[in-house]
Short mmCIF file of C-alpha atoms and ligand atoms in Angstrom, two decimals:
data_model
loop_
_atom_site.label_atom_id
_atom_site.label_comp_id
_atom_site.label_asym_id
_atom_site.label_seq_id
_atom_site.Cartn_x
_atom_site.Cartn_y
_atom_site.Cartn_z
CA UNK Y 53 168.69 160.42 51.74
CA UNK Y 54 166.19 160.66 48.76
CA UNK Y 55 163.15 159.35 49.24
CA UNK Y 56 163.76 158.43 52.96
CA UNK Y 57 160.75 158.67 54.97
CA UNK Y 58 161.62 158.84 58.63
CA UNK Y 59 158.60 158.82 60.93
CA UNK Y 60 158.98 159.25 64.42
CA UNK Y 61 155.77 158.01 66.40
CA UNK Y 62 156.86 159.48 69.72
CA UNK Y 63 156.14 163.25 69.49
CA UNK Y 64 152.91 162.47 67.94
CA UNK Y 65 151.96 160.45 70.81
CA UNK Y 66 152.71 163.11 72.95
CA UNK Y 67 150.83 165.59 71.36
CA UNK Y 68 147.85 163.15 71.11
CA UNK Y 69 148.29 163.11 74.95
CA UNK Y 70 148.16 166.97 75.19
CA UNK Y 71 144.88 166.51 72.91
CA UNK Y 72 143.38 164.15 74.99
CA UNK Y 73 144.26 166.23 78.21
CA UNK Y 74 142.76 169.37 76.71
CA UNK Y 75 139.83 167.25 75.51
CA UNK Y 76 139.05 166.13 79.18
CA UNK Y 77 139.87 168.82 80.99
CA UNK Y 78 138.02 171.57 78.63
CA UNK Y 79 135.07 173.65 80.01
CA UNK Y 80 131.71 172.07 79.35
CA UNK Y 81 128.56 174.27 79.27
CA UNK Y 82 125.05 173.20 79.10
CA UNK Y 83 123.08 173.98 76.33
CA UNK Y 84 119.93 175.49 77.78
CA UNK Y 85 117.73 174.62 74.69
CA UNK Y 86 118.84 170.87 74.59
CA UNK Y 87 120.41 170.15 77.92
CA UNK Y 88 123.20 168.88 76.23
CA UNK Y 89 126.85 168.96 77.64
CA UNK Y 90 129.24 170.96 75.47
CA UNK Y 91 132.73 171.56 75.27
CA UNK Y 92 134.07 175.05 74.54
CA UNK Y 93 137.12 177.02 74.04
CA UNK Y 94 136.48 180.01 75.93
CA UNK Y 95 134.56 181.53 79.07
CA UNK Y 96 131.72 183.90 78.58
CA UNK Y 97 133.35 186.52 79.47
CA UNK Y 98 136.37 186.02 76.93
CA UNK Y 99 133.88 185.53 74.60
CA UNK Y 100 131.73 188.60 75.43
CA UNK Y 101 134.85 190.69 75.40
CA UNK Y 102 136.04 189.54 71.97
CA UNK Y 103 132.48 190.14 70.69
CA UNK Y 104 132.35 193.80 71.90
CA UNK Y 105 135.79 194.42 70.50
CA UNK Y 106 134.68 193.18 66.95
CA UNK Y 107 131.41 195.11 67.34
CA UNK Y 108 133.10 198.22 67.68
CA UNK Y 109 135.53 197.79 65.24
CA UNK Y 110 132.87 196.97 62.61
CA UNK Y 111 130.82 200.24 63.63
CA UNK Y 112 133.87 202.19 63.45
CA UNK Y 113 134.35 201.36 59.67
CA UNK Y 114 130.76 201.30 58.68
CA UNK Y 115 127.94 204.15 58.19
CA UNK Y 116 125.68 203.42 60.99
CA UNK Y 117 122.20 204.56 60.43
CA UNK Y 118 120.69 206.28 63.63
CA UNK Y 119 116.97 206.89 62.96
CA UNK Y 120 114.54 205.93 59.94
CA UNK Y 121 112.20 203.32 58.98
CA UNK Y 122 114.82 200.68 58.80
CA UNK Y 123 116.43 201.08 62.14
CA UNK Y 124 112.75 201.32 63.71
CA UNK Y 125 112.05 198.01 61.95
CA UNK Y 126 114.90 196.27 63.02
CA UNK Y 127 114.82 197.63 66.48
CA UNK Y 128 111.23 196.28 66.88
CA UNK Y 129 112.11 192.88 65.65
CA UNK Y 130 115.16 192.68 67.89
CA UNK Y 131 113.24 193.65 70.98
CA UNK Y 132 110.74 190.94 70.38
CA UNK Y 133 113.23 188.59 69.67
CA UNK Y 134 115.17 188.95 73.06
CA UNK Y 135 112.88 187.89 75.59
CA UNK Y 136 112.45 184.57 73.37
CA UNK Y 137 115.98 183.74 73.85
CA UNK Y 138 115.47 182.80 77.66
CA UNK Y 139 118.43 181.19 79.44
CA UNK Y 140 120.60 181.32 76.37
CA UNK Y 141 120.35 185.18 76.23
CA UNK Y 142 120.14 185.91 79.99
CA UNK Y 143 123.42 187.59 80.77
CA UNK Y 144 124.00 189.18 77.04
CA UNK Y 145 124.19 192.64 76.87
CA UNK Y 146 122.13 192.77 73.71
CA UNK Y 147 122.69 195.90 71.29
CA UNK Y 148 121.52 196.15 67.89
CA UNK Y 149 122.84 198.51 64.86
CA UNK Y 150 121.59 199.04 61.25
CA UNK Y 151 124.36 199.79 58.75
CA UNK Y 152 123.85 201.31 55.49
CA UNK Y 153 125.56 198.73 53.10
CA UNK Y 154 124.27 196.94 50.12
CA UNK Y 155 125.60 193.63 51.25
CA UNK Y 156 122.70 191.21 52.10
CA UNK Y 157 124.25 190.34 55.72
CA UNK Y 158 123.67 190.09 59.32
CA UNK Y 159 125.53 188.83 62.07
CA UNK Y 160 125.36 188.54 65.94
CA UNK Y 161 128.66 188.49 68.05
CA UNK Y 162 128.87 186.86 70.99
CA UNK Y 163 127.59 188.65 74.35
CA UNK Y 164 124.64 189.89 71.78
CA UNK Y 165 125.96 192.44 69.45
CA UNK Y 166 123.93 192.43 66.64
CA UNK Y 167 124.60 194.01 62.87
CA UNK Y 168 122.03 194.21 60.42
CA UNK Y 169 123.31 195.51 56.92
CA UNK Y 170 120.42 197.66 54.81
CA UNK Y 171 121.26 195.32 52.01
CA UNK Y 172 119.31 192.59 53.86
CA UNK Y 173 116.25 194.10 54.17
CA UNK Y 174 114.52 193.99 50.74
CA UNK Y 175 115.27 190.03 51.03
CA UNK Y 176 114.15 189.68 54.44
CA UNK Y 177 110.73 191.24 53.17
CA UNK Y 178 109.02 191.89 56.33
CA UNK Y 179 108.96 191.62 59.91
CA UNK Y 180 108.50 187.62 60.11
CA UNK Y 181 111.30 187.48 57.34
CA UNK Y 182 113.70 189.77 59.35
CA UNK Y 183 112.96 187.73 62.61
CA UNK Y 184 114.29 184.58 60.53
CA UNK Y 185 117.74 186.25 59.66
CA UNK Y 186 118.02 187.93 63.05
CA UNK Y 187 116.73 184.69 65.04
CA UNK Y 188 119.11 182.46 63.54
CA UNK Y 189 122.02 184.95 63.99
CA UNK Y 190 121.19 185.50 67.63
CA UNK Y 191 121.17 181.70 67.74
CA UNK Y 192 124.62 181.05 66.94
CA UNK Y 193 125.49 183.58 69.97
CA UNK Y 194 123.31 182.04 72.46
CA UNK Y 195 124.55 178.23 71.36
CA UNK Y 196 128.07 179.77 71.62
CA UNK Y 197 129.07 178.49 68.19
CA UNK Y 198 132.29 180.51 68.42
CA UNK Y 199 133.35 179.07 71.55
CA UNK Y 200 132.97 175.41 70.75
CA UNK Y 201 134.48 176.43 67.20
CA UNK Y 202 137.41 177.46 69.28
CA UNK Y 203 137.72 174.45 71.12
CA UNK Y 204 137.64 172.06 68.15
CA UNK Y 205 140.29 174.16 66.08
CA UNK Y 206 142.53 174.01 69.12
CA UNK Y 207 142.49 170.12 69.13
CA UNK Y 208 142.79 170.18 65.64
CA UNK Y 209 145.91 172.31 65.78
CA UNK Y 210 147.46 170.22 68.56
CA UNK Y 211 147.43 166.89 66.81
CA UNK Y 212 148.54 168.52 63.62
CA UNK Y 213 151.35 170.04 65.50
CA UNK Y 214 151.85 166.36 66.74
CA UNK Y 215 151.84 165.43 62.77
CA UNK Y 216 154.25 167.53 61.99
CA UNK Y 217 156.82 166.99 64.93
CA UNK Y 218 156.56 163.56 64.07
CA UNK Y 219 157.62 164.24 60.24
CA UNK Y 220 160.31 166.63 61.06
CA UNK Y 221 162.78 164.18 59.62
CA UNK Y 222 160.82 163.23 56.64
CA UNK Y 223 161.77 164.87 53.10
CA UNK Y 224 159.86 168.12 53.13
CA UNK Y 225 158.09 166.98 49.77
CA UNK Y 226 156.21 163.82 51.37
CA UNK Y 227 155.82 165.37 54.71
CA UNK Y 228 154.10 168.34 52.93
CA UNK Y 229 151.93 165.80 50.91
CA UNK Y 230 151.06 164.19 54.22
CA UNK Y 231 150.01 167.20 56.24
CA UNK Y 232 147.90 168.18 53.01
CA UNK Y 233 146.11 164.92 53.12
CA UNK Y 234 145.49 165.09 57.13
CA UNK Y 235 144.43 168.87 57.01
CA UNK Y 236 142.11 168.22 54.10
CA UNK Y 237 140.81 164.98 55.74
CA UNK Y 238 140.09 166.86 59.34
CA UNK Y 239 138.37 169.66 57.48
CA UNK Y 240 135.99 167.78 55.48
CA UNK Y 241 135.92 165.01 58.02
CA UNK Y 242 134.99 166.70 61.14
CA UNK Y 243 135.11 170.73 60.93
CA UNK Y 244 133.07 171.39 57.96
CA UNK Y 245 130.22 168.86 59.49
CA UNK Y 246 130.61 170.42 62.51
CA UNK Y 247 129.88 174.09 61.33
CA UNK Y 248 126.99 172.29 59.26
CA UNK Y 249 125.65 170.93 62.78
CA UNK Y 250 125.87 174.67 63.94
CA UNK Y 251 123.88 176.03 60.74
CA UNK Y 252 121.38 173.67 61.59
CA UNK Y 253 121.16 174.34 65.39
CA UNK Y 254 121.18 177.93 64.45
CA UNK Y 255 118.21 177.30 62.07
CA UNK Y 256 116.12 175.05 64.33
CA UNK Y 257 116.94 177.65 67.28
CA UNK Y 258 116.09 180.76 65.45
CA UNK Y 259 112.76 179.10 64.32
CA UNK Y 260 112.05 178.48 68.31
CA UNK Y 261 112.92 182.32 68.76
CA UNK Y 262 110.77 183.95 66.25
CA UNK Y 263 107.74 181.76 67.27
CA UNK Y 264 108.18 182.55 70.72
CA UNK Y 265 108.24 186.25 69.59
CA UNK Y 266 105.02 185.71 67.86
CA UNK Y 267 106.33 185.17 64.31
CA UNK Y 268 104.98 182.36 62.38
CA UNK Y 269 107.95 180.19 61.72
CA UNK Y 270 106.53 179.37 58.48
CA UNK Y 271 107.63 182.71 57.05
CA UNK Y 272 111.21 181.37 57.54
CA UNK Y 273 110.63 179.04 54.31
CA UNK Y 274 109.74 182.05 51.91
CA UNK Y 275 112.67 183.72 53.48
CA UNK Y 276 115.07 181.07 52.58
CA UNK Y 277 113.60 180.72 49.12
CA UNK Y 278 114.06 184.22 48.37
CA UNK Y 279 117.80 183.52 49.67
CA UNK Y 280 118.34 180.95 46.92
CA UNK Y 281 116.76 183.04 44.36
CA UNK Y 282 119.60 185.77 45.23
CA UNK Y 283 122.00 183.30 44.14
CA UNK Y 284 123.24 182.26 47.70
CA UNK Y 285 126.75 182.86 46.97
CA UNK Y 286 128.40 186.07 48.26
CA UNK Y 287 127.59 187.80 51.48
CA UNK Y 288 125.64 186.60 54.33
CA UNK Y 289 127.36 184.70 57.04
CA UNK Y 290 125.37 181.95 56.94
CA UNK Y 291 125.59 180.96 53.50
CA UNK Y 292 129.58 180.92 54.30
CA UNK Y 293 129.13 177.12 55.35
CA UNK Y 294 126.70 176.43 52.59
CA UNK Y 295 124.04 173.70 53.54
CA UNK Y 296 122.35 173.62 50.08
CA UNK Y 297 119.25 176.03 50.48
CA UNK Y 298 117.02 172.84 49.73
CA UNK Y 299 118.38 170.68 52.38
CA UNK Y 300 118.22 173.57 54.82
CA UNK Y 301 114.28 174.58 53.67
CA UNK Y 302 113.86 170.57 53.82
CA UNK Y 303 115.08 170.52 57.56
CA UNK Y 304 113.10 173.88 58.58
CA UNK Y 305 110.05 172.22 57.22
CA UNK Y 306 110.62 169.13 59.74
CA UNK Y 307 110.82 171.41 62.60
CA UNK Y 308 108.23 174.11 61.78
CA UNK Y 309 105.61 172.39 63.57
CA UNK Y 310 107.35 171.81 66.76
CA UNK Y 311 108.29 175.12 66.59
CA UNK Y 312 104.50 176.47 66.28
CA UNK Y 313 103.96 174.88 69.48
CA UNK Y 314 105.94 177.72 71.17
CA UNK Y 315 103.83 180.60 69.74
CA UNK Y 316 102.01 182.91 72.12
ZN1 LIG N 654 124.58 180.78 60.06
#
């Protein structure tokens, strides 16, 4: 038995067939900004229900501010950004809350539920800086990045199940090694690049939103520079997939002239 490597191809083929079926039968959605047809793993209703649920959970365990200058500022920026989302945010029931918390963080859940932590306000600096962050977060929701990621993960998990089933008779040590390699390959070769693309898209669409709302997209550069000075490590959702700040700022600069054309 020792060292014997039995790999059965059939289970893998079966799971690949399931993955292919899932891929080709997946729901698609037309990106309202780019016209691109995109595969998604959740319906808009399902996505929104999940968004509302997480929103309530976050608010229930947070210190929510109901009034004050911070609340006024955040609400003002959001009110200006909402119409700028156009078709992407048409069916959303937008809502925003400010949470008293030193974390440099903000996010927008599917369906348009926004949470802004007071810790990000000094980094945002002014209204245009805040519009940079919130526009970026709104774009993740309107571009349905969560539903896209779910679809990708589903395909990935199906293929991995197939690989595992094919290696059921292999000795556990080599099986673990192969699964580890496959997992790392998929993570760095497929899933991470996808999330980096999502970051770039959120940056670009966020610029459009802020421009349409009347904020100069040029302000996004100064905002990301302040974020870089923060150390860029912990906290914000948008640091989690880490395009380097330099790369991000270069990309923004390329897109700013185009976005500026949409200023009122
Ligand atoms: Zn982001």
